[in-house]
mmCIF file with all atom_site columns, C-alpha atoms in Angstrom:
data_model
loop_
_atom_site.group_PDB
_atom_site.id
_atom_site.type_symbol
_atom_site.label_atom_id
_atom_site.label_alt_id
_atom_site.label_comp_id
_atom_site.label_asym_id
_atom_site.label_entity_id
_atom_site.label_seq_id
_atom_site.pdbx_PDB_ins_code
_atom_site.Cartn_x
_atom_site.Cartn_y
_atom_site.Cartn_z
_atom_site.occupancy
_atom_site.B_iso_or_equiv
_atom_site.pdbx_formal_charge
_atom_site.auth_seq_id
_atom_site.auth_comp_id
_atom_site.auth_asym_id
_atom_site.auth_atom_id
_atom_site.pdbx_PDB_model_num
ATOM 1   C CA . UNK A 1 1   ? 0.000  0.000  0.000   1.00 56.00 ? 1   UNK A CA 1
ATOM 2   C CA . UNK A 1 2   ? 1.157  3.517  -0.765  1.00 65.00 ? 2   UNK A CA 1
ATOM 3   C CA . UNK A 1 3   ? 2.286  5.327  2.329   1.00 91.00 ? 3   UNK A CA 1
ATOM 4   C CA . UNK A 1 4   ? 2.095  8.773  0.756   1.00 96.00 ? 4   UNK A CA 1
ATOM 5   C CA . UNK A 1 5   ? -0.431 9.560  -1.955  1.00 96.00 ? 5   UNK A CA 1
ATOM 6   C CA . UNK A 1 6   ? -0.507 12.709 -4.017  1.00 97.00 ? 6   UNK A CA 1
ATOM 7   C CA . UNK A 1 7   ? -3.499 12.456 -6.311  1.00 95.00 ? 7   UNK A CA 1
ATOM 8   C CA . UNK A 1 8   ? -2.850 15.542 -8.438  1.00 95.00 ? 8   UNK A CA 1
ATOM 9   C CA . UNK A 1 9   ? -0.162 14.870 -11.054 1.00 93.00 ? 9   UNK A CA 1
ATOM 10  C CA . UNK A 1 10  ? -0.392 18.448 -12.298 1.00 95.00 ? 10  UNK A CA 1
ATOM 11  C CA . UNK A 1 11  ? -2.120 21.675 -11.365 1.00 95.00 ? 11  UNK A CA 1
ATOM 12  C CA . UNK A 1 12  ? -2.450 25.164 -12.775 1.00 96.00 ? 12  UNK A CA 1
ATOM 13  C CA . UNK A 1 13  ? -2.949 28.272 -10.669 1.00 97.00 ? 13  UNK A CA 1
ATOM 14  C CA . UNK A 1 14  ? -3.258 31.903 -11.641 1.00 97.00 ? 14  UNK A CA 1
ATOM 15  C CA . UNK A 1 15  ? -0.544 34.181 -10.341 1.00 97.00 ? 15  UNK A CA 1
ATOM 16  C CA . UNK A 1 16  ? -1.484 35.777 -6.993  1.00 97.00 ? 16  UNK A CA 1
ATOM 17  C CA . UNK A 1 17  ? -4.151 33.165 -6.311  1.00 97.00 ? 17  UNK A CA 1
ATOM 18  C CA . UNK A 1 18  ? -3.962 30.542 -3.544  1.00 97.00 ? 18  UNK A CA 1
ATOM 19  C CA . UNK A 1 19  ? -3.573 26.849 -4.338  1.00 97.00 ? 19  UNK A CA 1
ATOM 20  C CA . UNK A 1 20  ? -3.920 23.638 -2.317  1.00 98.00 ? 20  UNK A CA 1
ATOM 21  C CA . UNK A 1 21  ? -1.813 20.571 -3.055  1.00 98.00 ? 21  UNK A CA 1
ATOM 22  C CA . UNK A 1 22  ? -3.237 17.354 -1.661  1.00 97.00 ? 22  UNK A CA 1
ATOM 23  C CA . UNK A 1 23  ? -1.405 14.720 0.352   1.00 98.00 ? 23  UNK A CA 1
ATOM 24  C CA . UNK A 1 24  ? -2.778 11.712 2.193   1.00 97.00 ? 24  UNK A CA 1
ATOM 25  C CA . UNK A 1 25  ? -0.696 9.295  4.209   1.00 96.00 ? 25  UNK A CA 1
ATOM 26  C CA . UNK A 1 26  ? -0.950 5.901  5.797   1.00 94.00 ? 26  UNK A CA 1
ATOM 27  C CA . UNK A 1 27  ? 0.761  4.898  9.016   1.00 90.00 ? 27  UNK A CA 1
ATOM 28  C CA . UNK A 1 28  ? 0.050  3.009  12.198  1.00 87.00 ? 28  UNK A CA 1
ATOM 29  C CA . UNK A 1 29  ? 2.840  4.808  14.026  1.00 86.00 ? 29  UNK A CA 1
ATOM 30  C CA . UNK A 1 30  ? 1.386  7.339  16.505  1.00 86.00 ? 30  UNK A CA 1
ATOM 31  C CA . UNK A 1 31  ? 4.494  9.493  16.192  1.00 86.00 ? 31  UNK A CA 1
ATOM 32  C CA . UNK A 1 32  ? 5.390  10.744 12.744  1.00 89.00 ? 32  UNK A CA 1
ATOM 33  C CA . UNK A 1 33  ? 6.337  13.851 10.851  1.00 90.00 ? 33  UNK A CA 1
ATOM 34  C CA . UNK A 1 34  ? 5.129  15.230 7.575   1.00 93.00 ? 34  UNK A CA 1
ATOM 35  C CA . UNK A 1 35  ? 7.224  17.340 5.230   1.00 94.00 ? 35  UNK A CA 1
ATOM 36  C CA . UNK A 1 36  ? 6.738  19.240 2.019   1.00 97.00 ? 36  UNK A CA 1
ATOM 37  C CA . UNK A 1 37  ? 9.570  19.805 -0.419  1.00 96.00 ? 37  UNK A CA 1
ATOM 38  C CA . UNK A 1 38  ? 9.751  21.848 -3.615  1.00 97.00 ? 38  UNK A CA 1
ATOM 39  C CA . UNK A 1 39  ? 11.837 20.628 -6.546  1.00 95.00 ? 39  UNK A CA 1
ATOM 40  C CA . UNK A 1 40  ? 12.388 23.191 -9.312  1.00 94.00 ? 40  UNK A CA 1
ATOM 41  C CA . UNK A 1 41  ? 13.677 22.153 -12.707 1.00 90.00 ? 41  UNK A CA 1
ATOM 42  C CA . UNK A 1 42  ? 17.241 22.497 -11.407 1.00 87.00 ? 42  UNK A CA 1
ATOM 43  C CA . UNK A 1 43  ? 16.618 19.320 -9.398  1.00 87.00 ? 43  UNK A CA 1
ATOM 44  C CA . UNK A 1 44  ? 17.414 20.417 -5.861  1.00 88.00 ? 44  UNK A CA 1
ATOM 45  C CA . UNK A 1 45  ? 14.902 19.486 -3.176  1.00 92.00 ? 45  UNK A CA 1
ATOM 46  C CA . UNK A 1 46  ? 14.025 22.540 -1.097  1.00 93.00 ? 46  UNK A CA 1
ATOM 47  C CA . UNK A 1 47  ? 12.490 22.039 2.347   1.00 92.00 ? 47  UNK A CA 1
ATOM 48  C CA . UNK A 1 48  ? 9.298  24.073 2.791   1.00 95.00 ? 48  UNK A CA 1
ATOM 49  C CA . UNK A 1 49  ? 7.412  23.076 5.910   1.00 94.00 ? 49  UNK A CA 1
ATOM 50  C CA . UNK A 1 50  ? 7.157  20.443 8.640   1.00 92.00 ? 50  UNK A CA 1
ATOM 51  C CA . UNK A 1 51  ? 4.247  19.162 10.741  1.00 93.00 ? 51  UNK A CA 1
ATOM 52  C CA . UNK A 1 52  ? 4.650  16.807 13.676  1.00 90.00 ? 52  UNK A CA 1
ATOM 53  C CA . UNK A 1 53  ? 1.876  14.365 14.480  1.00 91.00 ? 53  UNK A CA 1
ATOM 54  C CA . UNK A 1 54  ? 1.521  15.770 18.002  1.00 90.00 ? 54  UNK A CA 1
ATOM 55  C CA . UNK A 1 55  ? 1.597  19.419 16.973  1.00 90.00 ? 55  UNK A CA 1
ATOM 56  C CA . UNK A 1 56  ? -1.614 21.105 18.040  1.00 87.00 ? 56  UNK A CA 1
ATOM 57  C CA . UNK A 1 57  ? -1.548 23.854 15.458  1.00 92.00 ? 57  UNK A CA 1
ATOM 58  C CA . UNK A 1 58  ? -1.124 23.740 11.712  1.00 94.00 ? 58  UNK A CA 1
ATOM 59  C CA . UNK A 1 59  ? 2.375  24.675 10.601  1.00 94.00 ? 59  UNK A CA 1
ATOM 60  C CA . UNK A 1 60  ? 2.957  27.909 8.716   1.00 95.00 ? 60  UNK A CA 1
ATOM 61  C CA . UNK A 1 61  ? 6.073  29.268 7.008   1.00 94.00 ? 61  UNK A CA 1
ATOM 62  C CA . UNK A 1 62  ? 5.564  32.527 5.184   1.00 96.00 ? 62  UNK A CA 1
ATOM 63  C CA . UNK A 1 63  ? 3.261  31.889 2.225   1.00 97.00 ? 63  UNK A CA 1
ATOM 64  C CA . UNK A 1 64  ? 3.152  28.164 2.988   1.00 97.00 ? 64  UNK A CA 1
ATOM 65  C CA . UNK A 1 65  ? 0.757  26.558 5.413   1.00 97.00 ? 65  UNK A CA 1
ATOM 66  C CA . UNK A 1 66  ? -0.040 22.951 6.088   1.00 97.00 ? 66  UNK A CA 1
ATOM 67  C CA . UNK A 1 67  ? -3.681 21.943 6.510   1.00 95.00 ? 67  UNK A CA 1
ATOM 68  C CA . UNK A 1 68  ? -3.224 18.984 8.845   1.00 96.00 ? 68  UNK A CA 1
ATOM 69  C CA . UNK A 1 69  ? -6.303 16.803 9.368   1.00 95.00 ? 69  UNK A CA 1
ATOM 70  C CA . UNK A 1 70  ? -5.096 13.932 11.499  1.00 94.00 ? 70  UNK A CA 1
ATOM 71  C CA . UNK A 1 71  ? -8.324 11.923 11.522  1.00 94.00 ? 71  UNK A CA 1
ATOM 72  C CA . UNK A 1 72  ? -8.439 12.013 7.736   1.00 95.00 ? 72  UNK A CA 1
ATOM 73  C CA . UNK A 1 73  ? -4.698 11.390 7.491   1.00 95.00 ? 73  UNK A CA 1
ATOM 74  C CA . UNK A 1 74  ? -4.251 14.331 5.200   1.00 97.00 ? 74  UNK A CA 1
ATOM 75  C CA . UNK A 1 75  ? -1.567 17.013 5.134   1.00 97.00 ? 75  UNK A CA 1
ATOM 76  C CA . UNK A 1 76  ? -2.373 19.401 2.330   1.00 98.00 ? 76  UNK A CA 1
ATOM 77  C CA . UNK A 1 77  ? -0.021 22.227 1.414   1.00 98.00 ? 77  UNK A CA 1
ATOM 78  C CA . UNK A 1 78  ? -1.559 25.645 0.874   1.00 98.00 ? 78  UNK A CA 1
ATOM 79  C CA . UNK A 1 79  ? 0.429  28.232 -1.036  1.00 98.00 ? 79  UNK A CA 1
ATOM 80  C CA . UNK A 1 80  ? -1.006 31.728 -0.787  1.00 96.00 ? 80  UNK A CA 1
ATOM 81  C CA . UNK A 1 81  ? -0.461 34.479 -3.341  1.00 96.00 ? 81  UNK A CA 1
ATOM 82  C CA . UNK A 1 82  ? 1.204  32.244 -5.936  1.00 97.00 ? 82  UNK A CA 1
ATOM 83  C CA . UNK A 1 83  ? 4.243  33.579 -7.735  1.00 97.00 ? 83  UNK A CA 1
ATOM 84  C CA . UNK A 1 84  ? 5.739  32.542 -11.068 1.00 97.00 ? 84  UNK A CA 1
ATOM 85  C CA . UNK A 1 85  ? 8.729  31.167 -9.168  1.00 96.00 ? 85  UNK A CA 1
ATOM 86  C CA . UNK A 1 86  ? 6.452  28.694 -7.411  1.00 97.00 ? 86  UNK A CA 1
ATOM 87  C CA . UNK A 1 87  ? 6.240  26.644 -10.617 1.00 97.00 ? 87  UNK A CA 1
ATOM 88  C CA . UNK A 1 88  ? 7.903  23.353 -9.670  1.00 97.00 ? 88  UNK A CA 1
ATOM 89  C CA . UNK A 1 89  ? 7.326  19.799 -8.508  1.00 97.00 ? 89  UNK A CA 1
ATOM 90  C CA . UNK A 1 90  ? 6.067  19.512 -4.948  1.00 98.00 ? 90  UNK A CA 1
ATOM 91  C CA . UNK A 1 91  ? 6.605  16.408 -2.860  1.00 97.00 ? 91  UNK A CA 1
ATOM 92  C CA . UNK A 1 92  ? 4.939  15.348 0.356   1.00 97.00 ? 92  UNK A CA 1
ATOM 93  C CA . UNK A 1 93  ? 7.012  13.082 2.584   1.00 95.00 ? 93  UNK A CA 1
ATOM 94  C CA . UNK A 1 94  ? 6.607  11.256 5.890   1.00 93.00 ? 94  UNK A CA 1
ATOM 95  C CA . UNK A 1 95  ? 8.961  10.232 8.639   1.00 88.00 ? 95  UNK A CA 1
ATOM 96  C CA . UNK A 1 96  ? 7.731  7.448  10.894  1.00 78.00 ? 96  UNK A CA 1
ATOM 97  C CA . UNK A 1 97  ? 9.428  7.276  14.252  1.00 70.00 ? 97  UNK A CA 1
ATOM 98  C CA . UNK A 1 98  ? 8.644  3.905  15.834  1.00 61.00 ? 98  UNK A CA 1
ATOM 99  C CA . UNK A 1 99  ? 10.034 1.664  13.110  1.00 60.00 ? 99  UNK A CA 1
ATOM 100 C CA . UNK A 1 100 ? 12.375 4.203  11.648  1.00 61.00 ? 100 UNK A CA 1
ATOM 101 C CA . UNK A 1 101 ? 15.217 5.103  13.937  1.00 64.00 ? 101 UNK A CA 1
ATOM 102 C CA . UNK A 1 102 ? 17.049 6.721  11.075  1.00 66.00 ? 102 UNK A CA 1
ATOM 103 C CA . UNK A 1 103 ? 14.239 9.071  10.214  1.00 73.00 ? 103 UNK A CA 1
ATOM 104 C CA . UNK A 1 104 ? 14.445 8.383  6.540   1.00 83.00 ? 104 UNK A CA 1
ATOM 105 C CA . UNK A 1 105 ? 11.668 9.889  4.484   1.00 90.00 ? 105 UNK A CA 1
ATOM 106 C CA . UNK A 1 106 ? 9.030  8.200  2.356   1.00 93.00 ? 106 UNK A CA 1
ATOM 107 C CA . UNK A 1 107 ? 7.957  10.427 -0.531  1.00 96.00 ? 107 UNK A CA 1
ATOM 108 C CA . UNK A 1 108 ? 4.812  10.674 -2.590  1.00 96.00 ? 108 UNK A CA 1
ATOM 109 C CA . UNK A 1 109 ? 4.806  10.780 -6.359  1.00 95.00 ? 109 UNK A CA 1
ATOM 110 C CA . UNK A 1 110 ? 4.673  14.556 -6.494  1.00 97.00 ? 110 UNK A CA 1
ATOM 111 C CA . UNK A 1 111 ? 2.466  17.260 -7.990  1.00 97.00 ? 111 UNK A CA 1
ATOM 112 C CA . UNK A 1 112 ? 3.662  19.550 -10.758 1.00 97.00 ? 112 UNK A CA 1
ATOM 113 C CA . UNK A 1 113 ? 2.437  23.075 -10.114 1.00 98.00 ? 113 UNK A CA 1
ATOM 114 C CA . UNK A 1 114 ? 2.358  25.572 -12.956 1.00 97.00 ? 114 UNK A CA 1
ATOM 115 C CA . UNK A 1 115 ? 1.680  29.223 -12.180 1.00 97.00 ? 115 UNK A CA 1
ATOM 116 C CA . UNK A 1 116 ? 0.090  31.191 -15.012 1.00 96.00 ? 116 UNK A CA 1
ATOM 117 C CA . UNK A 1 117 ? 0.879  34.898 -15.411 1.00 94.00 ? 117 UNK A CA 1
ATOM 118 C CA . UNK B 2 1   ? 27.930 28.221 0.419   1.00 54.00 ? 1   UNK B CA 1
ATOM 119 C CA . UNK B 2 2   ? 27.269 26.015 3.439   1.00 75.00 ? 2   UNK B CA 1
ATOM 120 C CA . UNK B 2 3   ? 24.662 23.724 1.890   1.00 91.00 ? 3   UNK B CA 1
ATOM 121 C CA . UNK B 2 4   ? 24.960 20.109 0.837   1.00 94.00 ? 4   UNK B CA 1
ATOM 122 C CA . UNK B 2 5   ? 27.145 19.673 -2.219  1.00 95.00 ? 5   UNK B CA 1
ATOM 123 C CA . UNK B 2 6   ? 27.425 16.764 -4.631  1.00 96.00 ? 6   UNK B CA 1
ATOM 124 C CA . UNK B 2 7   ? 29.940 15.918 -7.278  1.00 97.00 ? 7   UNK B CA 1
ATOM 125 C CA . UNK B 2 8   ? 29.692 15.375 -10.166 1.00 97.00 ? 8   UNK B CA 1
ATOM 126 C CA . UNK B 2 9   ? 26.400 16.962 -11.143 1.00 95.00 ? 9   UNK B CA 1
ATOM 127 C CA . UNK B 2 10  ? 26.129 14.815 -14.246 1.00 96.00 ? 10  UNK B CA 1
ATOM 128 C CA . UNK B 2 11  ? 27.694 11.486 -15.183 1.00 97.00 ? 11  UNK B CA 1
ATOM 129 C CA . UNK B 2 12  ? 27.338 9.581  -18.419 1.00 98.00 ? 12  UNK B CA 1
ATOM 130 C CA . UNK B 2 13  ? 28.805 6.114  -18.489 1.00 97.00 ? 13  UNK B CA 1
ATOM 131 C CA . UNK B 2 14  ? 28.644 2.931  -20.480 1.00 97.00 ? 14  UNK B CA 1
ATOM 132 C CA . UNK B 2 15  ? 26.957 -0.153 -19.170 1.00 97.00 ? 15  UNK B CA 1
ATOM 133 C CA . UNK B 2 16  ? 29.312 -2.267 -17.127 1.00 97.00 ? 16  UNK B CA 1
ATOM 134 C CA . UNK B 2 17  ? 31.504 0.616  -15.936 1.00 97.00 ? 17  UNK B CA 1
ATOM 135 C CA . UNK B 2 18  ? 31.911 1.621  -12.299 1.00 98.00 ? 18  UNK B CA 1
ATOM 136 C CA . UNK B 2 19  ? 30.967 5.082  -11.084 1.00 98.00 ? 19  UNK B CA 1
ATOM 137 C CA . UNK B 2 20  ? 31.492 6.923  -7.812  1.00 98.00 ? 20  UNK B CA 1
ATOM 138 C CA . UNK B 2 21  ? 29.623 9.934  -6.495  1.00 98.00 ? 21  UNK B CA 1
ATOM 139 C CA . UNK B 2 22  ? 30.588 12.218 -3.647  1.00 98.00 ? 22  UNK B CA 1
ATOM 140 C CA . UNK B 2 23  ? 28.444 14.092 -1.151  1.00 97.00 ? 23  UNK B CA 1
ATOM 141 C CA . UNK B 2 24  ? 29.607 16.767 1.284   1.00 96.00 ? 24  UNK B CA 1
ATOM 142 C CA . UNK B 2 25  ? 26.957 17.386 3.937   1.00 95.00 ? 25  UNK B CA 1
ATOM 143 C CA . UNK B 2 26  ? 26.354 20.504 5.993   1.00 93.00 ? 26  UNK B CA 1
ATOM 144 C CA . UNK B 2 27  ? 29.323 20.509 8.323   1.00 89.00 ? 27  UNK B CA 1
ATOM 145 C CA . UNK B 2 28  ? 27.621 20.049 11.683  1.00 86.00 ? 28  UNK B CA 1
ATOM 146 C CA . UNK B 2 29  ? 25.110 17.465 10.465  1.00 89.00 ? 29  UNK B CA 1
ATOM 147 C CA . UNK B 2 30  ? 25.656 13.992 11.859  1.00 88.00 ? 30  UNK B CA 1
ATOM 148 C CA . UNK B 2 31  ? 23.193 12.149 9.613   1.00 90.00 ? 31  UNK B CA 1
ATOM 149 C CA . UNK B 2 32  ? 23.641 11.619 5.907   1.00 93.00 ? 32  UNK B CA 1
ATOM 150 C CA . UNK B 2 33  ? 21.183 9.980  3.524   1.00 94.00 ? 33  UNK B CA 1
ATOM 151 C CA . UNK B 2 34  ? 21.268 8.751  -0.057  1.00 96.00 ? 34  UNK B CA 1
ATOM 152 C CA . UNK B 2 35  ? 18.111 8.659  -2.168  1.00 96.00 ? 35  UNK B CA 1
ATOM 153 C CA . UNK B 2 36  ? 17.472 7.709  -5.775  1.00 96.00 ? 36  UNK B CA 1
ATOM 154 C CA . UNK B 2 37  ? 14.927 9.483  -7.943  1.00 96.00 ? 37  UNK B CA 1
ATOM 155 C CA . UNK B 2 38  ? 13.793 8.219  -11.318 1.00 95.00 ? 38  UNK B CA 1
ATOM 156 C CA . UNK B 2 39  ? 12.006 10.405 -13.823 1.00 90.00 ? 39  UNK B CA 1
ATOM 157 C CA . UNK B 2 40  ? 8.510  11.405 -12.722 1.00 87.00 ? 40  UNK B CA 1
ATOM 158 C CA . UNK B 2 41  ? 8.804  9.756  -9.325  1.00 92.00 ? 41  UNK B CA 1
ATOM 159 C CA . UNK B 2 42  ? 9.524  10.863 -5.796  1.00 94.00 ? 42  UNK B CA 1
ATOM 160 C CA . UNK B 2 43  ? 12.889 10.072 -4.217  1.00 95.00 ? 43  UNK B CA 1
ATOM 161 C CA . UNK B 2 44  ? 13.382 6.590  -2.748  1.00 94.00 ? 44  UNK B CA 1
ATOM 162 C CA . UNK B 2 45  ? 15.583 5.931  0.251   1.00 93.00 ? 45  UNK B CA 1
ATOM 163 C CA . UNK B 2 46  ? 18.791 3.973  -0.335  1.00 94.00 ? 46  UNK B CA 1
ATOM 164 C CA . UNK B 2 47  ? 20.896 4.190  2.809   1.00 93.00 ? 47  UNK B CA 1
ATOM 165 C CA . UNK B 2 48  ? 21.826 6.395  5.742   1.00 90.00 ? 48  UNK B CA 1
ATOM 166 C CA . UNK B 2 49  ? 24.752 7.074  8.042   1.00 91.00 ? 49  UNK B CA 1
ATOM 167 C CA . UNK B 2 50  ? 24.918 8.397  11.538  1.00 88.00 ? 50  UNK B CA 1
ATOM 168 C CA . UNK B 2 51  ? 28.417 9.791  11.787  1.00 89.00 ? 51  UNK B CA 1
ATOM 169 C CA . UNK B 2 52  ? 30.589 7.124  10.127  1.00 91.00 ? 52  UNK B CA 1
ATOM 170 C CA . UNK B 2 53  ? 28.279 4.181  10.803  1.00 90.00 ? 53  UNK B CA 1
ATOM 171 C CA . UNK B 2 54  ? 26.019 2.945  8.027   1.00 90.00 ? 54  UNK B CA 1
ATOM 172 C CA . UNK B 2 55  ? 22.913 2.058  10.002  1.00 87.00 ? 55  UNK B CA 1
ATOM 173 C CA . UNK B 2 56  ? 20.356 1.093  7.414   1.00 86.00 ? 56  UNK B CA 1
ATOM 174 C CA . UNK B 2 57  ? 20.203 0.020  3.804   1.00 87.00 ? 57  UNK B CA 1
ATOM 175 C CA . UNK B 2 58  ? 17.151 -0.249 1.594   1.00 87.00 ? 58  UNK B CA 1
ATOM 176 C CA . UNK B 2 59  ? 16.367 -3.376 -0.391  1.00 85.00 ? 59  UNK B CA 1
ATOM 177 C CA . UNK B 2 60  ? 16.901 -1.142 -3.416  1.00 83.00 ? 60  UNK B CA 1
ATOM 178 C CA . UNK B 2 61  ? 20.601 -1.149 -2.605  1.00 86.00 ? 61  UNK B CA 1
ATOM 179 C CA . UNK B 2 62  ? 21.816 -4.222 -4.457  1.00 89.00 ? 62  UNK B CA 1
ATOM 180 C CA . UNK B 2 63  ? 25.260 -5.701 -3.848  1.00 92.00 ? 63  UNK B CA 1
ATOM 181 C CA . UNK B 2 64  ? 26.561 -3.624 -6.769  1.00 96.00 ? 64  UNK B CA 1
ATOM 182 C CA . UNK B 2 65  ? 26.062 -0.525 -4.630  1.00 96.00 ? 65  UNK B CA 1
ATOM 183 C CA . UNK B 2 66  ? 28.341 0.450  -1.787  1.00 95.00 ? 66  UNK B CA 1
ATOM 184 C CA . UNK B 2 67  ? 28.408 3.585  0.312   1.00 96.00 ? 67  UNK B CA 1
ATOM 185 C CA . UNK B 2 68  ? 30.951 4.866  2.758   1.00 95.00 ? 68  UNK B CA 1
ATOM 186 C CA . UNK B 2 69  ? 31.322 7.793  5.090   1.00 95.00 ? 69  UNK B CA 1
ATOM 187 C CA . UNK B 2 70  ? 34.869 7.726  6.427   1.00 90.00 ? 70  UNK B CA 1
ATOM 188 C CA . UNK B 2 71  ? 35.432 9.918  9.478   1.00 86.00 ? 71  UNK B CA 1
ATOM 189 C CA . UNK B 2 72  ? 31.768 10.908 9.492   1.00 83.00 ? 72  UNK B CA 1
ATOM 190 C CA . UNK B 2 73  ? 32.229 13.746 7.042   1.00 90.00 ? 73  UNK B CA 1
ATOM 191 C CA . UNK B 2 74  ? 31.786 13.352 3.275   1.00 95.00 ? 74  UNK B CA 1
ATOM 192 C CA . UNK B 2 75  ? 30.239 10.228 1.786   1.00 97.00 ? 75  UNK B CA 1
ATOM 193 C CA . UNK B 2 76  ? 30.755 8.288  -1.424  1.00 97.00 ? 76  UNK B CA 1
ATOM 194 C CA . UNK B 2 77  ? 28.305 6.105  -3.291  1.00 97.00 ? 77  UNK B CA 1
ATOM 195 C CA . UNK B 2 78  ? 29.816 3.627  -5.738  1.00 97.00 ? 78  UNK B CA 1
ATOM 196 C CA . UNK B 2 79  ? 27.914 1.627  -8.318  1.00 97.00 ? 79  UNK B CA 1
ATOM 197 C CA . UNK B 2 80  ? 29.776 -1.287 -9.844  1.00 97.00 ? 80  UNK B CA 1
ATOM 198 C CA . UNK B 2 81  ? 28.974 -2.836 -13.234 1.00 97.00 ? 81  UNK B CA 1
ATOM 199 C CA . UNK B 2 82  ? 26.359 -0.206 -14.004 1.00 97.00 ? 82  UNK B CA 1
ATOM 200 C CA . UNK B 2 83  ? 23.144 -1.199 -15.730 1.00 96.00 ? 83  UNK B CA 1
ATOM 201 C CA . UNK B 2 84  ? 20.734 0.936  -17.738 1.00 95.00 ? 84  UNK B CA 1
ATOM 202 C CA . UNK B 2 85  ? 18.240 0.641  -14.892 1.00 95.00 ? 85  UNK B CA 1
ATOM 203 C CA . UNK B 2 86  ? 20.663 2.543  -12.674 1.00 96.00 ? 86  UNK B CA 1
ATOM 204 C CA . UNK B 2 87  ? 19.997 5.708  -14.688 1.00 97.00 ? 87  UNK B CA 1
ATOM 205 C CA . UNK B 2 88  ? 18.491 8.141  -12.192 1.00 96.00 ? 88  UNK B CA 1
ATOM 206 C CA . UNK B 2 89  ? 19.141 11.201 -10.073 1.00 96.00 ? 89  UNK B CA 1
ATOM 207 C CA . UNK B 2 90  ? 21.093 10.329 -6.935  1.00 97.00 ? 90  UNK B CA 1
ATOM 208 C CA . UNK B 2 91  ? 20.294 12.726 -4.121  1.00 96.00 ? 91  UNK B CA 1
ATOM 209 C CA . UNK B 2 92  ? 22.222 13.207 -0.918  1.00 96.00 ? 92  UNK B CA 1
ATOM 210 C CA . UNK B 2 93  ? 20.696 14.803 2.167   1.00 95.00 ? 93  UNK B CA 1
ATOM 211 C CA . UNK B 2 94  ? 21.930 15.609 5.634   1.00 93.00 ? 94  UNK B CA 1
ATOM 212 C CA . UNK B 2 95  ? 20.274 16.370 8.936   1.00 89.00 ? 95  UNK B CA 1
ATOM 213 C CA . UNK B 2 96  ? 21.087 17.043 12.522  1.00 83.00 ? 96  UNK B CA 1
ATOM 214 C CA . UNK B 2 97  ? 19.570 14.524 14.917  1.00 71.00 ? 97  UNK B CA 1
ATOM 215 C CA . UNK B 2 98  ? 18.229 16.390 17.921  1.00 64.00 ? 98  UNK B CA 1
ATOM 216 C CA . UNK B 2 99  ? 15.796 15.729 20.731  1.00 59.00 ? 99  UNK B CA 1
ATOM 217 C CA . UNK B 2 100 ? 13.597 18.703 19.922  1.00 57.00 ? 100 UNK B CA 1
ATOM 218 C CA . UNK B 2 101 ? 12.298 17.088 16.756  1.00 56.00 ? 101 UNK B CA 1
ATOM 219 C CA . UNK B 2 102 ? 12.014 18.493 13.247  1.00 55.00 ? 102 UNK B CA 1
ATOM 220 C CA . UNK B 2 103 ? 14.717 16.419 11.656  1.00 68.00 ? 103 UNK B CA 1
ATOM 221 C CA . UNK B 2 104 ? 14.306 18.230 8.384   1.00 83.00 ? 104 UNK B CA 1
ATOM 222 C CA . UNK B 2 105 ? 16.675 16.912 5.774   1.00 89.00 ? 105 UNK B CA 1
ATOM 223 C CA . UNK B 2 106 ? 18.558 19.309 3.553   1.00 91.00 ? 106 UNK B CA 1
ATOM 224 C CA . UNK B 2 107 ? 19.225 18.026 0.074   1.00 94.00 ? 107 UNK B CA 1
ATOM 225 C CA . UNK B 2 108 ? 22.059 18.555 -2.333  1.00 94.00 ? 108 UNK B CA 1
ATOM 226 C CA . UNK B 2 109 ? 21.616 19.328 -6.040  1.00 93.00 ? 109 UNK B CA 1
ATOM 227 C CA . UNK B 2 110 ? 21.910 15.671 -6.991  1.00 95.00 ? 110 UNK B CA 1
ATOM 228 C CA . UNK B 2 111 ? 24.021 13.691 -9.430  1.00 96.00 ? 111 UNK B CA 1
ATOM 229 C CA . UNK B 2 112 ? 22.239 12.708 -12.623 1.00 96.00 ? 112 UNK B CA 1
ATOM 230 C CA . UNK B 2 113 ? 23.518 9.361  -13.887 1.00 98.00 ? 113 UNK B CA 1
ATOM 231 C CA . UNK B 2 114 ? 22.903 8.201  -17.438 1.00 97.00 ? 114 UNK B CA 1
ATOM 232 C CA . UNK B 2 115 ? 23.959 4.662  -18.332 1.00 97.00 ? 115 UNK B CA 1
ATOM 233 C CA . UNK B 2 116 ? 24.207 4.057  -22.068 1.00 95.00 ? 116 UNK B CA 1
#
């Protein structure tokens, strides 16, 4: 079974509009972390935002916020006021703690976001 | 620049040749990870080091692959007798293990391997 599912292979958004990228996850570990990374065409993975499973509030980092719905096992990324430079691949990833002492990440298949001027 | 660096950025080789990639992590980071990313997919974990100890290896890491991290600083990933299926982006990441959580991994620019 997929541990991280990103159901949107590609999305368009108008510049200055907000966009939500979906991510659902599957784990039986009560302690886990969820990450979003951006990968522009240059290939480098850029860390955007982190949400811990025990965090009471949704994480925010500038224009990025994470809509964390634990019961639904979803961790959607919201980008406000989209900019042309936001065009990239976006990956959701999970770190499970109990069976994962090394904290390696499991990634979803990604969503390609294209911002229209 | 104090980020994660990888060398080379691109490598083209013929099937059957050996290749070696290098990763220099962020200097104070004690954990180092290798991932492989094929076209259109998310990265997949290969192996990780805590300091100089290689603590876990994925089933993706066949016996043709070997990784080292002497002295707990830079790391090398060697692929012997390359196959066309090894063509991928090889990503290195580092992190600082700490009790406060987070554990975000910082990635390098990757090495793109093409096996002809």
